[in-house]
Short mmCIF file of C-alpha atoms and ligand atoms in Angstrom, two decimals:
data_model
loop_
_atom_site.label_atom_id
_atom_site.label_comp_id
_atom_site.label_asym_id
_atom_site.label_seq_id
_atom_site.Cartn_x
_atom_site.Cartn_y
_atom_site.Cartn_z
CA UNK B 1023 -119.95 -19.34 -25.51
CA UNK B 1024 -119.07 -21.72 -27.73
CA UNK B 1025 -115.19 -20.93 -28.46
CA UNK B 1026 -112.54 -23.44 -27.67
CA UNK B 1027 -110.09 -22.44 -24.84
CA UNK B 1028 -106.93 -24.01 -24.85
CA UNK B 1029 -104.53 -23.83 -21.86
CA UNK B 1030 -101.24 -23.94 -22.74
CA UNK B 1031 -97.92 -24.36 -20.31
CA UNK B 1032 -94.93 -22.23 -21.85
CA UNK B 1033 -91.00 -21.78 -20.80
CA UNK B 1034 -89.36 -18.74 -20.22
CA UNK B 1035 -87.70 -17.80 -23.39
CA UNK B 1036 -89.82 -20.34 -26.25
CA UNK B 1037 -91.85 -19.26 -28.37
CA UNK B 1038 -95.90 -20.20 -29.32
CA UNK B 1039 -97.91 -20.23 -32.18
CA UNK B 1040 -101.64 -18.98 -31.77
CA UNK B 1041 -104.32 -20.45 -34.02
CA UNK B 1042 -107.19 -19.86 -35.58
CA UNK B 1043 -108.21 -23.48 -36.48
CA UNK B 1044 -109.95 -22.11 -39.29
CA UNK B 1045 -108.77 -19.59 -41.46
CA UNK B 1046 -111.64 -19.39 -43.96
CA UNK B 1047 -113.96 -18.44 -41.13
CA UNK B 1048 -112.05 -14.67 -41.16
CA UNK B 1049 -114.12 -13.11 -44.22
CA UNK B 1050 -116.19 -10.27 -44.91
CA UNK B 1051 -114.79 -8.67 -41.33
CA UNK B 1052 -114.12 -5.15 -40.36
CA UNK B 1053 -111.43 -6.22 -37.59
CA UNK B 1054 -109.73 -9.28 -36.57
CA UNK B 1055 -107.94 -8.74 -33.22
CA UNK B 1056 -105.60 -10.92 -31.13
CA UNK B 1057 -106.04 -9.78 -27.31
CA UNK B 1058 -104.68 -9.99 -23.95
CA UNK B 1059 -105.61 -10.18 -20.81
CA UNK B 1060 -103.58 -10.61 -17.96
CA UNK B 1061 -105.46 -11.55 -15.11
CA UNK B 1062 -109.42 -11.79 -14.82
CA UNK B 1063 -109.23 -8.59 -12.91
CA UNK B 1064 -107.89 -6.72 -15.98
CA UNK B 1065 -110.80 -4.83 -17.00
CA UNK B 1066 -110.20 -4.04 -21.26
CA UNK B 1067 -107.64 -6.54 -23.32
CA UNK B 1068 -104.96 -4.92 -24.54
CA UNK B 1069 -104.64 -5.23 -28.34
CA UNK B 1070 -101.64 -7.07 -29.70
CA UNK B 1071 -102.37 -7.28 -33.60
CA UNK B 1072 -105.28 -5.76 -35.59
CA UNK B 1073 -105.95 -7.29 -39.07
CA UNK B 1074 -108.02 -4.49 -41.21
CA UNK B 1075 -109.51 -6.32 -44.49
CA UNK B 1076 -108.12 -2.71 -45.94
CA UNK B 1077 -104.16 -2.69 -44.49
CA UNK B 1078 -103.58 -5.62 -43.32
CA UNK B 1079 -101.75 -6.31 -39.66
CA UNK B 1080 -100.78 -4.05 -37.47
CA UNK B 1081 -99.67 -4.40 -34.22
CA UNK B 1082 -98.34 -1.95 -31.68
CA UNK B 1083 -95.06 -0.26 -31.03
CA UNK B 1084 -94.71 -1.93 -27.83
CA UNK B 1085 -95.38 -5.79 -28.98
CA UNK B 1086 -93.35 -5.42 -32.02
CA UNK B 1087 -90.63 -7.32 -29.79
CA UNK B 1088 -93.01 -10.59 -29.54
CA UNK B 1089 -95.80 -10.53 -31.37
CA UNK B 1090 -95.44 -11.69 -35.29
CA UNK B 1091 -98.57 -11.94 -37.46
CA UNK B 1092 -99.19 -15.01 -39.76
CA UNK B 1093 -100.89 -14.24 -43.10
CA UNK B 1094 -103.18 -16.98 -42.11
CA UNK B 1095 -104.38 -14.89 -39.04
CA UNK B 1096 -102.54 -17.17 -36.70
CA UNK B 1097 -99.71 -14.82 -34.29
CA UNK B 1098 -96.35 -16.03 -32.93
CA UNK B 1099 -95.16 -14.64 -29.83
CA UNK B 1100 -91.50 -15.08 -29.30
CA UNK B 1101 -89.34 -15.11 -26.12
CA UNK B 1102 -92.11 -15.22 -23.58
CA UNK B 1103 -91.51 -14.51 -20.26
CA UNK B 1104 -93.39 -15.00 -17.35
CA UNK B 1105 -95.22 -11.61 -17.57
CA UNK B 1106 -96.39 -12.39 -20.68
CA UNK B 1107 -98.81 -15.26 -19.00
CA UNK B 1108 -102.59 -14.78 -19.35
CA UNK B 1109 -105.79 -15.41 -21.19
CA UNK B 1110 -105.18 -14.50 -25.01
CA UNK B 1111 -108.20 -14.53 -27.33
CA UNK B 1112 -109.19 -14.14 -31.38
CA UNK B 1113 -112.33 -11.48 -31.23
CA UNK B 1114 -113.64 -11.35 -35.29
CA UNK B 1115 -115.99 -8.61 -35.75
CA UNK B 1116 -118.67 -8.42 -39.02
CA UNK B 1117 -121.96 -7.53 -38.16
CA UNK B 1118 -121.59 -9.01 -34.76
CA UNK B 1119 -118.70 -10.06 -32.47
CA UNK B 1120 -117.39 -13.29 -31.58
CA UNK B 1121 -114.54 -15.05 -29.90
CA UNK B 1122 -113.17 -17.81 -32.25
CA UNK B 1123 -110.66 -19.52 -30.01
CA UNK B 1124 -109.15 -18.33 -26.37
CA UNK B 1125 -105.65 -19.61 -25.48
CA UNK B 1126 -104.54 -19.67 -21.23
CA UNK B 1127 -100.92 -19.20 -21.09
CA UNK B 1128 -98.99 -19.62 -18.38
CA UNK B 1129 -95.15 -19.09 -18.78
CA UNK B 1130 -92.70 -21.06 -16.54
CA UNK B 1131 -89.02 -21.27 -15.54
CA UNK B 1132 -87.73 -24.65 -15.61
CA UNK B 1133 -87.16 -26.41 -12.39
CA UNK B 1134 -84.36 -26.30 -10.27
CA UNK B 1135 -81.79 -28.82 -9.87
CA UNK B 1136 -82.50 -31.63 -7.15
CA UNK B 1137 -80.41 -33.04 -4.78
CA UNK B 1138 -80.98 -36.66 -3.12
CA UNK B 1139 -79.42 -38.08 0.52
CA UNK B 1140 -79.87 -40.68 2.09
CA UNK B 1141 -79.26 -40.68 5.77
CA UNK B 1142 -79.18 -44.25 7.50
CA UNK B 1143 -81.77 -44.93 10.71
CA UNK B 1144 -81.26 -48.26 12.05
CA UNK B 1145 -80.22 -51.81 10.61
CA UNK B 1146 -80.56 -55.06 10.70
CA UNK B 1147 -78.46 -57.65 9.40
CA UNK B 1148 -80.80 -58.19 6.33
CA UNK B 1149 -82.39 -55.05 6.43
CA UNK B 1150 -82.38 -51.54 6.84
CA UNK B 1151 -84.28 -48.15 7.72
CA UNK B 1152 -83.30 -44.99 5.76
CA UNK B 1153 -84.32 -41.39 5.14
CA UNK B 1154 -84.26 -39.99 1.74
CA UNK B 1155 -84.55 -36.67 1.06
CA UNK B 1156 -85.03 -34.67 -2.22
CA UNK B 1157 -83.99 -30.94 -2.01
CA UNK B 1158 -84.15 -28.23 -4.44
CA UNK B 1159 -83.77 -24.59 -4.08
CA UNK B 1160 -86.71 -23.70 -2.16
CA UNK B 1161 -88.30 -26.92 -1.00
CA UNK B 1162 -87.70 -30.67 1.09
CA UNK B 1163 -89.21 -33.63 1.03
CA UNK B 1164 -87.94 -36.48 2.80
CA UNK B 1165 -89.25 -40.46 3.39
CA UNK B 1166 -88.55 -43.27 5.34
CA UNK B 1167 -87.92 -46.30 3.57
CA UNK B 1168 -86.90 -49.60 4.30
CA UNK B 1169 -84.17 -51.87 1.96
CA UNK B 1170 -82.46 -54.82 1.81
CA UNK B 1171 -79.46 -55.68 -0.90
CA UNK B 1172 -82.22 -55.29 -3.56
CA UNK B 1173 -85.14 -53.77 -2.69
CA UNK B 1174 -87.00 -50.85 -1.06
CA UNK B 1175 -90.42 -50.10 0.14
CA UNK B 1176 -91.58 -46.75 1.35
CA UNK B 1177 -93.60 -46.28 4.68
CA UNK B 1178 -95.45 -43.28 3.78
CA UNK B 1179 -95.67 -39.94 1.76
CA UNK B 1180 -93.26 -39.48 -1.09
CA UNK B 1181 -95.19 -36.56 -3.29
CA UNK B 1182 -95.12 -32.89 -2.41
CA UNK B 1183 -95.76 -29.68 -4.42
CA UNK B 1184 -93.82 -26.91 -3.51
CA UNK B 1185 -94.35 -23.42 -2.77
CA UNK B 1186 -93.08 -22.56 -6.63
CA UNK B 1187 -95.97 -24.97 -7.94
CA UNK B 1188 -93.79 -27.54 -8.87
CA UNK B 1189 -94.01 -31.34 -8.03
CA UNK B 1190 -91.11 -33.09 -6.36
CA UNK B 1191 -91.67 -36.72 -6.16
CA UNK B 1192 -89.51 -39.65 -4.60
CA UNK B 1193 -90.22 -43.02 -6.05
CA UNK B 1194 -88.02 -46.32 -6.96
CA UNK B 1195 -87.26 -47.42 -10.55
CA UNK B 1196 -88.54 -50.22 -12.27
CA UNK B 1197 -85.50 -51.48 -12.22
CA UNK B 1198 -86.10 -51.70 -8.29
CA UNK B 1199 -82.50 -50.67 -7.53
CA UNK B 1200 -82.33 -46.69 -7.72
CA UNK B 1201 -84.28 -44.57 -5.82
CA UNK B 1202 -85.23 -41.47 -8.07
CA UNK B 1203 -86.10 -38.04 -6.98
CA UNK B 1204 -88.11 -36.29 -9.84
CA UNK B 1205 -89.01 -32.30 -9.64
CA UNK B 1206 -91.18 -31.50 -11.83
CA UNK B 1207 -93.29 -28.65 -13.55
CA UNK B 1208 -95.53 -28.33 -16.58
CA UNK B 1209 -92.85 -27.25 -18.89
CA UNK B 1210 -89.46 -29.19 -17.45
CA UNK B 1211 -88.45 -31.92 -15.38
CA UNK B 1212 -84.52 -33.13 -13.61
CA UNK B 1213 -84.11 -35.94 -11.83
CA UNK B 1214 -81.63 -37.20 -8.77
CA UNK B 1215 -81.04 -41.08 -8.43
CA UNK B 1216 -79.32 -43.28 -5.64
CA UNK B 1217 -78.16 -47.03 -6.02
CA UNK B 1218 -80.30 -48.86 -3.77
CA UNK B 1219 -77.24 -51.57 -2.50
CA UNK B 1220 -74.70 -48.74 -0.98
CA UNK B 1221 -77.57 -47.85 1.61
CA UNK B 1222 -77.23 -50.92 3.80
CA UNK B 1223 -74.08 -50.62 6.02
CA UNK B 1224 -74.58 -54.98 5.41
CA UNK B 1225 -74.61 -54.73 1.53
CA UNK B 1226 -71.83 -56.30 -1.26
CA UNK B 1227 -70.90 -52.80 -2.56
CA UNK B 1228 -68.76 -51.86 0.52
CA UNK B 1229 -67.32 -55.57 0.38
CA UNK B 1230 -66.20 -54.96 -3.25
CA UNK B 1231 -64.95 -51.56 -2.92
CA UNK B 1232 -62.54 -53.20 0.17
CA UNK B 1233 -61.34 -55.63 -1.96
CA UNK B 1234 -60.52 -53.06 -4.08
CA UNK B 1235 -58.63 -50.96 -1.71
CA UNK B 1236 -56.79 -54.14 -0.86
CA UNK B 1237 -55.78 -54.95 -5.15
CA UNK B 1238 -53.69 -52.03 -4.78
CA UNK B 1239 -52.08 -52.43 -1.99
CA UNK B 1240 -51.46 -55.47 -3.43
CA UNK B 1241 -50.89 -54.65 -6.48
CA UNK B 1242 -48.49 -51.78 -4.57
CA UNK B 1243 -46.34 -54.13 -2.88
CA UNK B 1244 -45.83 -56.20 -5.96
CA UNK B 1245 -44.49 -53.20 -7.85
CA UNK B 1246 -42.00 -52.17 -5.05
CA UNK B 1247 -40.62 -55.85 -4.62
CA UNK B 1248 -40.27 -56.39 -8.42
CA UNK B 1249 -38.17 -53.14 -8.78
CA UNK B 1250 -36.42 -53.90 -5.36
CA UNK B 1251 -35.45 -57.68 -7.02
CA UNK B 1252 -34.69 -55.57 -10.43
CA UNK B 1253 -32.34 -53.64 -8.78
CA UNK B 1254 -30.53 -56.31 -6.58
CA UNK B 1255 -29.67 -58.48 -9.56
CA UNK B 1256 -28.30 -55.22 -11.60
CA UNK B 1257 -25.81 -54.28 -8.83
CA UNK B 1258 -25.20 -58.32 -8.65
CA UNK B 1259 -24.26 -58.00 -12.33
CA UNK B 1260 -22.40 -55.13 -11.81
CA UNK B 1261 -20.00 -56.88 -9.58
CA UNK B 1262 -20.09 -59.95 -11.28
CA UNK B 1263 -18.19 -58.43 -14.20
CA UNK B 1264 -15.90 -56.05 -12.41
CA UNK B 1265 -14.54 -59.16 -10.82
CA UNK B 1266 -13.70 -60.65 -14.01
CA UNK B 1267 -11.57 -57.51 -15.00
C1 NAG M 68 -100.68 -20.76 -40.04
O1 NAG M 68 -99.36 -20.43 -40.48
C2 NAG M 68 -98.31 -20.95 -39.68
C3 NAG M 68 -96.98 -20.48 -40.26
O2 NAG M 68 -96.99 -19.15 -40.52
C4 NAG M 68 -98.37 -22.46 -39.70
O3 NAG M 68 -97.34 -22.98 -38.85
C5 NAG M 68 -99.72 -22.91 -39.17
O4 NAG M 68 -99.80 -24.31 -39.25
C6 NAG M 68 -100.85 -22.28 -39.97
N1 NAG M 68 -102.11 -22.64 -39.31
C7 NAG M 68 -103.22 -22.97 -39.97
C8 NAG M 68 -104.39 -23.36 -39.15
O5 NAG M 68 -103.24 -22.96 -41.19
C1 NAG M 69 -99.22 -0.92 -25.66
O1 NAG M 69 -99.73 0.24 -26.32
C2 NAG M 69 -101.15 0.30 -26.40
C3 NAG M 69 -101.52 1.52 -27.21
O2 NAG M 69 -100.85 1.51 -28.44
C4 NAG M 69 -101.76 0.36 -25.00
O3 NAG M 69 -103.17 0.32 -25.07
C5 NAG M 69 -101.27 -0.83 -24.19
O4 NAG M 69 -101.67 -0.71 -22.84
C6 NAG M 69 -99.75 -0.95 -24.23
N1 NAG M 69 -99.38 -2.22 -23.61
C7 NAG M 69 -98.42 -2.31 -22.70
C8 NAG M 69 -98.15 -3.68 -22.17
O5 NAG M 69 -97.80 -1.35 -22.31
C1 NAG M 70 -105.55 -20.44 -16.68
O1 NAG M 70 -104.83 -21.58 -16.30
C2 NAG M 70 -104.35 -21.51 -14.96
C3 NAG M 70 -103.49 -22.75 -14.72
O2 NAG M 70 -104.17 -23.94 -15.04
C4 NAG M 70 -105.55 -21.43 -14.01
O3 NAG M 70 -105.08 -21.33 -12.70
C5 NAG M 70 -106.38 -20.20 -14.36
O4 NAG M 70 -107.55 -20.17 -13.56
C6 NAG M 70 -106.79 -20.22 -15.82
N1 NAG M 70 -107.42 -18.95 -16.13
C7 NAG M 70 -108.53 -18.86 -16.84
C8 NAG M 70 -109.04 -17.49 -17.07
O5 NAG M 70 -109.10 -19.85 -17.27
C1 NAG M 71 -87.64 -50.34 10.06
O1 NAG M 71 -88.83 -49.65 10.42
C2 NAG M 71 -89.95 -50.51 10.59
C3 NAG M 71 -91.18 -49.65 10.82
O2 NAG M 71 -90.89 -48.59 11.65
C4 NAG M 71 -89.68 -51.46 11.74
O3 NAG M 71 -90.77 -52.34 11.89
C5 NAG M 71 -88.42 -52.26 11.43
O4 NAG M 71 -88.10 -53.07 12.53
C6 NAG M 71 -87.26 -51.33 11.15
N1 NAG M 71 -86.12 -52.13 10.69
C7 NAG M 71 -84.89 -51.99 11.16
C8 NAG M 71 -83.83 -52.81 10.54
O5 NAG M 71 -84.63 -51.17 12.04
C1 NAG M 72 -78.74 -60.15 -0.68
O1 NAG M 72 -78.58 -60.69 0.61
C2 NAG M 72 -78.94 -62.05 0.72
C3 NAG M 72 -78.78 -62.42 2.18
O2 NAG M 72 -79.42 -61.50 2.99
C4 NAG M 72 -78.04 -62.88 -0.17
O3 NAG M 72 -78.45 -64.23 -0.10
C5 NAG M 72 -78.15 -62.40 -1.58
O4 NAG M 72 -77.23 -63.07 -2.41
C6 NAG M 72 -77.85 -60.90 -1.66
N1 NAG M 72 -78.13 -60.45 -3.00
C7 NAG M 72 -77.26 -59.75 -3.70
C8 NAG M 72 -77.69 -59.32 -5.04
O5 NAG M 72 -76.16 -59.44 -3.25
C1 NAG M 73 -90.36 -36.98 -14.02
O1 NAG M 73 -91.68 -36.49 -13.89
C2 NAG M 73 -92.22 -35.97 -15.11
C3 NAG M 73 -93.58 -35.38 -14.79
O2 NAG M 73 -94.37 -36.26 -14.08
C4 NAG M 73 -92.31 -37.10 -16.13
O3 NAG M 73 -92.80 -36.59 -17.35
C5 NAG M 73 -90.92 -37.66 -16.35
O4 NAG M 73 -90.96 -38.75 -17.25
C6 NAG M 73 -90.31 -38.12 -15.03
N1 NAG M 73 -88.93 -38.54 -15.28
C7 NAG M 73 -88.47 -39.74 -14.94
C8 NAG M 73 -87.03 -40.03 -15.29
O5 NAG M 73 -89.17 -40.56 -14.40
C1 NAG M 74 -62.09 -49.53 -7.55
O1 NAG M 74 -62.86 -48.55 -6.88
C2 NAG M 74 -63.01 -47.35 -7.58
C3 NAG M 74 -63.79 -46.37 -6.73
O2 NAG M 74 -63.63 -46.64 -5.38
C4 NAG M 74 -63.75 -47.62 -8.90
O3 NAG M 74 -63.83 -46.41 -9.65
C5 NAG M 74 -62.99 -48.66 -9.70
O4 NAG M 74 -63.74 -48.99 -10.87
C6 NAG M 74 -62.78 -49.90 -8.87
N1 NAG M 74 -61.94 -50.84 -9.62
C7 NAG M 74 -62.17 -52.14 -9.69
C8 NAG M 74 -61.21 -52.96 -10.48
O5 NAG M 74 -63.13 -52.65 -9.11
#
């Protein structure tokens, strides 16, 4: 029909600024409207502003909350929320009628928080299975993988979308030591990580972190013998000088 239509992915709460790419097209017009309609079912669009060459923009008692008129015919709407998704349009009427650009909004919550595990399934000396699993409020995905001390390699499917639309993802960094979970939507995206060497029962990590168990029991032991030592030669002191009196 020979208007743009422009789909556009909005969070719950922002706000969105609805163009007419050309301004100087709006002349000579009896109406200018900005409409909505909410689903392709909806049989009229509801009218949120109406510029009148005569009084200028009007728009409705009830969208007074979101919808803010631009003198250049563009609209704001603020604080969207996710009944305010659905196909919005410019109609300019003159002589005729015609659609000058049609925007597609959907509004979106951000995504959930993630959660990785990894659950060991067998070893090896230099290598072993493991299950890692992503989970966010409403959805799991889990993969087998298979690591040494630096590296992993996944044996099969490690992208899912889930029943909210969004995409939850389990891939490793190109740093080749973290395995990332990423949950994803059009509007937002939080990720999960785990270190890659901690997940073989045969890596370094677990040697370093007994060593460092064992410093301070070292260290521990040092502390009590230097104040038991302390102490001895203080008493030894002590009695030293009350024989001299
Ligand atoms: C219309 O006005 C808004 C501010 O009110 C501005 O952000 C926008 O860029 C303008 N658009 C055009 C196409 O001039
Ligand atoms: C807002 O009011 C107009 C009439 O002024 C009406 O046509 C429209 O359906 C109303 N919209 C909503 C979302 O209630
Ligand atoms: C609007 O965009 C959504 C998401 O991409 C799509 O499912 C829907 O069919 C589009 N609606 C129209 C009227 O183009
Ligand atoms: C890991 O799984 C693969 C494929 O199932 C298998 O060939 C390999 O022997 C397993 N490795 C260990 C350490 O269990
Ligand atoms: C990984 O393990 C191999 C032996 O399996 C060892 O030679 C290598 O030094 C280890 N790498 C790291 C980074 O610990
Ligand atoms: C997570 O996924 C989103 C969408 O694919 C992407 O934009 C983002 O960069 C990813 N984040 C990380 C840390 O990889
Ligand atoms: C000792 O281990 C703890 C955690 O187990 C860690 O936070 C700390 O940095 C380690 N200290 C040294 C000296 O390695």
């Amino acid at each position: 029909q020979g208007f743009t239509e422009i789909t556009l992915f909005v969070q719950t709460g922002k706000d969105v600024l609805l163009e007419i790419m050309d301004p100087d097209a709006v002349k000579n017009y009896n109406l200018f409207v900005w409409r909505v309609k909410k689903t392709d079912n909806d049989p009229e669009p509801k009218f949120l502003v109406t510029f009148s060459p005569v009084d200028g923009p009007d728009v409705p008692e009830n969208y007074t909350e979101i919808v803010f008129p631009q003198a250049n015919f563009s609209v704001i709407l603020k604080n969207l929320q996710k009944a305010n998704s659905g196909l919005y349009d410019a109609q300019l009427s003159t002589s005729k009628q015609e659609i000058l650009v049609a925007y597609n909004i959907t509004v979106l919550d951000p995504v959930s928080p993630v959660k990785v595990k990894v659950d060991p399934v067998s070893s090896s000396p230099d290598s072993c299975n493991v299950t890692v699993s992503c989970t966010t409020d409403d959805y799991t995905i889990s993969s087998t993988w298979t690591c040494t001390n630096q590296t992993c390699s996944n044996q099969g499917h490690n992208s899912e979308i889930t029943p909210l639309g969004a995409s939850l993802h389990i891939y490793l960094s190109d740093d080749s030591v973290t395995i990332i979970c990423n949950h994803s939507n059009q509007v937002d995206w939080i990720t999960a990580s785990a270190h890659i060497s901690p997940l073989c029962p045969t890596s370094p990590v677990e040697v370093h972190s007994h060593t460092n168990n064992s410093l301070i029991i070292v260290l521990i032991t040092v502390a009590v013998l230097l104040i038991a030592i302390t102490a001895g030669m203080f008493f030894l002191y002590r009695k030293k000088r009350r024989g001299k009196y």
